């Protein structure tokens, strides 16, 4: 599991500390890890490299239009998640759009279907 963010490392570290979620990620990619930022694919390609995964073994969950563009530029399937701050974003390039991650069974089923190429 990777976290790929356009934030700087100190901002990501602060957010992960506040939410106590940092231990769940096998790698973390921040804006200062790559020269070209989203919508360039570089951050996602670096995540694949660090995790030693192929594109066929990865699914992106994104909450921004530029993040979706970056994932698509990396040729990765994307699930877009809506929230209060991205209501005007165009998520039409995403493979699927969801409103919440709370139904984990449904999210995992969606991820599995994207990995299977459905």
PDB file of C-alpha atoms in Angstrom:
ATOM      1  CA  UNK A   1       0.000   0.000   0.000  1.00  0.00           C
ATOM      2  CA  UNK A   2       1.444   3.358  -1.030  1.00  0.00           C
ATOM      3  CA  UNK A   3       0.545   6.945  -0.293  1.00  0.00           C
ATOM      4  CA  UNK A   4       1.186   9.248  -3.249  1.00  0.00           C
ATOM      5  CA  UNK A   5       0.621  12.911  -2.470  1.00  0.00           C
ATOM      6  CA  UNK A   6       1.310  16.311  -3.985  1.00  0.00           C
ATOM      7  CA  UNK A   7       2.069  17.585  -0.486  1.00  0.00           C
ATOM      8  CA  UNK A   8       5.565  18.170   0.830  1.00  0.00           C
ATOM      9  CA  UNK A   9       7.000  15.573   3.211  1.00  0.00           C
ATOM     10  CA  UNK A  10       6.536  17.674   6.349  1.00  0.00           C
ATOM     11  CA  UNK A  11       2.856  18.237   5.508  1.00  0.00           C
ATOM     12  CA  UNK A  12       2.288  14.524   4.868  1.00  0.00           C
ATOM     13  CA  UNK A  13       4.109  13.572   8.060  1.00  0.00           C
ATOM     14  CA  UNK A  14       1.940  15.975  10.048  1.00  0.00           C
ATOM     15  CA  UNK A  15      -1.285  14.600   8.548  1.00  0.00           C
ATOM     16  CA  UNK A  16      -0.221  10.985   9.125  1.00  0.00           C
ATOM     17  CA  UNK A  17       0.783  11.787  12.694  1.00  0.00           C
ATOM     18  CA  UNK A  18      -2.543  13.474  13.402  1.00  0.00           C
ATOM     19  CA  UNK A  19      -4.530  10.573  11.924  1.00  0.00           C
ATOM     20  CA  UNK A  20      -2.173   7.864  13.224  1.00  0.00           C
ATOM     21  CA  UNK A  21      -2.285   6.095   9.849  1.00  0.00           C
ATOM     22  CA  UNK A  22       1.332   6.191   8.689  1.00  0.00           C
ATOM     23  CA  UNK A  23       2.057   2.609   9.717  1.00  0.00           C
ATOM     24  CA  UNK A  24      -0.383   1.299   7.104  1.00  0.00           C
ATOM     25  CA  UNK A  25       1.700   2.437   4.118  1.00  0.00           C
ATOM     26  CA  UNK A  26       4.624   0.421   2.738  1.00  0.00           C
ATOM     27  CA  UNK A  27       5.943   3.480   0.905  1.00  0.00           C
ATOM     28  CA  UNK A  28       5.133   7.174   0.789  1.00  0.00           C
ATOM     29  CA  UNK A  29       5.780   9.433  -2.196  1.00  0.00           C
ATOM     30  CA  UNK A  30       5.649  13.211  -1.726  1.00  0.00           C
ATOM     31  CA  UNK A  31       6.113  16.224  -3.972  1.00  0.00           C
ATOM     32  CA  UNK A  32       9.758  16.486  -2.946  1.00  0.00           C
ATOM     33  CA  UNK A  33      10.442  12.901  -4.109  1.00  0.00           C
ATOM     34  CA  UNK A  34       9.891  13.659  -7.804  1.00  0.00           C
ATOM     35  CA  UNK A  35      10.894  16.427 -10.187  1.00  0.00           C
ATOM     36  CA  UNK A  36       7.639  16.444 -12.136  1.00  0.00           C
ATOM     37  CA  UNK A  37       4.483  16.650 -10.057  1.00  0.00           C
ATOM     38  CA  UNK A  38       0.921  15.551 -10.750  1.00  0.00           C
ATOM     39  CA  UNK A  39      -0.519  15.474 -13.403  1.00  0.00           C
ATOM     40  CA  UNK A  40       2.790  13.945 -14.549  1.00  0.00           C
ATOM     41  CA  UNK A  41       2.912  10.188 -13.812  1.00  0.00           C
ATOM     42  CA  UNK A  42       6.283  10.288 -12.023  1.00  0.00           C
ATOM     43  CA  UNK A  43       5.012   9.867  -8.440  1.00  0.00           C
ATOM     44  CA  UNK A  44       2.906   6.838  -9.345  1.00  0.00           C
ATOM     45  CA  UNK A  45       5.727   5.294 -11.360  1.00  0.00           C
ATOM     46  CA  UNK A  46       8.067   5.751  -8.380  1.00  0.00           C
ATOM     47  CA  UNK A  47       5.505   4.087  -6.096  1.00  0.00           C
ATOM     48  CA  UNK A  48       5.305   1.097  -8.452  1.00  0.00           C
ATOM     49  CA  UNK A  49       9.099   0.877  -8.502  1.00  0.00           C
ATOM     50  CA  UNK A  50       9.431   1.054  -4.714  1.00  0.00           C
ATOM     51  CA  UNK A  51       6.699  -1.544  -4.200  1.00  0.00           C
ATOM     52  CA  UNK A  52       8.109  -3.700  -7.017  1.00  0.00           C
ATOM     53  CA  UNK A  53       4.673  -3.907  -8.629  1.00  0.00           C
ATOM     54  CA  UNK A  54       3.558  -3.982 -12.221  1.00  0.00           C
ATOM     55  CA  UNK A  55       0.778  -1.727 -13.460  1.00  0.00           C
ATOM     56  CA  UNK A  56      -1.467  -4.792 -13.641  1.00  0.00           C
ATOM     57  CA  UNK A  57      -1.173  -5.255  -9.865  1.00  0.00           C
ATOM     58  CA  UNK A  58      -2.107  -1.708  -8.856  1.00  0.00           C
ATOM     59  CA  UNK A  59      -5.217   0.412  -8.431  1.00  0.00           C
ATOM     60  CA  UNK A  60      -5.189   4.100  -7.507  1.00  0.00           C
ATOM     61  CA  UNK A  61      -7.697   5.784  -5.214  1.00  0.00           C
ATOM     62  CA  UNK A  62      -7.632   9.530  -5.898  1.00  0.00           C
ATOM     63  CA  UNK A  63      -9.518  12.603  -4.775  1.00  0.00           C
ATOM     64  CA  UNK A  64      -8.323  15.179  -7.294  1.00  0.00           C
ATOM     65  CA  UNK A  65      -8.567  15.809 -11.004  1.00  0.00           C
ATOM     66  CA  UNK A  66      -4.786  16.214 -11.326  1.00  0.00           C
ATOM     67  CA  UNK A  67      -4.227  12.998  -9.390  1.00  0.00           C
ATOM     68  CA  UNK A  68      -6.546  11.113 -11.714  1.00  0.00           C
ATOM     69  CA  UNK A  69      -4.670  12.559 -14.692  1.00  0.00           C
ATOM     70  CA  UNK A  70      -1.357  11.442 -13.141  1.00  0.00           C
ATOM     71  CA  UNK A  71      -2.615   7.911 -12.518  1.00  0.00           C
ATOM     72  CA  UNK A  72      -4.032   7.666 -16.036  1.00  0.00           C
ATOM     73  CA  UNK A  73      -0.732   8.977 -17.462  1.00  0.00           C
ATOM     74  CA  UNK A  74       0.936   6.107 -15.568  1.00  0.00           C
ATOM     75  CA  UNK A  75      -1.617   3.776 -17.215  1.00  0.00           C
ATOM     76  CA  UNK A  76      -3.190   2.800 -13.889  1.00  0.00           C
ATOM     77  CA  UNK A  77      -6.873   2.182 -13.129  1.00  0.00           C
ATOM     78  CA  UNK A  78      -8.398   4.851 -10.888  1.00  0.00           C
ATOM     79  CA  UNK A  79     -11.192   4.993  -8.349  1.00  0.00           C
ATOM     80  CA  UNK A  80     -12.130   8.604  -7.626  1.00  0.00           C
ATOM     81  CA  UNK A  81     -13.551   9.472  -4.232  1.00  0.00           C
ATOM     82  CA  UNK A  82     -15.799  12.465  -3.762  1.00  0.00           C
ATOM     83  CA  UNK A  83     -15.750  14.593  -0.613  1.00  0.00           C
ATOM     84  CA  UNK A  84     -16.785  18.067   0.520  1.00  0.00           C
ATOM     85  CA  UNK A  85     -13.794  19.819  -1.065  1.00  0.00           C
ATOM     86  CA  UNK A  86     -13.752  18.318  -4.579  1.00  0.00           C
ATOM     87  CA  UNK A  87     -17.373  18.557  -5.662  1.00  0.00           C
ATOM     88  CA  UNK A  88     -16.494  20.585  -8.758  1.00  0.00           C
ATOM     89  CA  UNK A  89     -13.688  18.333  -9.959  1.00  0.00           C
ATOM     90  CA  UNK A  90     -14.193  16.512 -13.241  1.00  0.00           C
ATOM     91  CA  UNK A  91     -13.829  12.816 -12.460  1.00  0.00           C
ATOM     92  CA  UNK A  92     -14.927  11.575 -15.876  1.00  0.00           C
ATOM     93  CA  UNK A  93     -11.460  10.094 -16.568  1.00  0.00           C
ATOM     94  CA  UNK A  94     -11.716   7.811 -13.510  1.00  0.00           C
ATOM     95  CA  UNK A  95     -12.716   4.188 -13.985  1.00  0.00           C
ATOM     96  CA  UNK A  96     -15.140   4.406 -11.063  1.00  0.00           C
ATOM     97  CA  UNK A  97     -16.368   7.161  -8.734  1.00  0.00           C
ATOM     98  CA  UNK A  98     -17.414   6.521  -5.137  1.00  0.00           C
ATOM     99  CA  UNK A  99     -18.689   8.754  -2.345  1.00  0.00           C
ATOM    100  CA  UNK A 100     -17.063   7.032   0.615  1.00  0.00           C
ATOM    101  CA  UNK A 101     -14.501   4.474   1.715  1.00  0.00           C
ATOM    102  CA  UNK A 102     -16.594   3.379   4.703  1.00  0.00           C
ATOM    103  CA  UNK A 103     -18.076   0.322   2.985  1.00  0.00           C
ATOM    104  CA  UNK A 104     -14.771  -1.534   2.848  1.00  0.00           C
ATOM    105  CA  UNK A 105     -16.284  -4.696   1.368  1.00  0.00           C
ATOM    106  CA  UNK A 106     -17.686  -2.732  -1.583  1.00  0.00           C
ATOM    107  CA  UNK A 107     -14.391  -0.862  -2.069  1.00  0.00           C
ATOM    108  CA  UNK A 108     -12.382  -4.100  -2.008  1.00  0.00           C
ATOM    109  CA  UNK A 109     -14.802  -5.685  -4.476  1.00  0.00           C
ATOM    110  CA  UNK A 110     -14.374  -2.690  -6.777  1.00  0.00           C
ATOM    111  CA  UNK A 111     -10.576  -2.908  -6.507  1.00  0.00           C
ATOM    112  CA  UNK A 112     -10.666  -6.628  -7.284  1.00  0.00           C
ATOM    113  CA  UNK A 113     -12.846  -6.041 -10.352  1.00  0.00           C
ATOM    114  CA  UNK A 114     -10.440  -3.377 -11.657  1.00  0.00           C
ATOM    115  CA  UNK A 115      -7.460  -5.675 -11.076  1.00  0.00           C
ATOM    116  CA  UNK A 116      -9.283  -8.398 -12.984  1.00  0.00           C
ATOM    117  CA  UNK A 117      -9.789  -5.976 -15.869  1.00  0.00           C
ATOM    118  CA  UNK A 118     -13.568  -5.889 -15.631  1.00  0.00           C
TER     119      UNK A 118
END
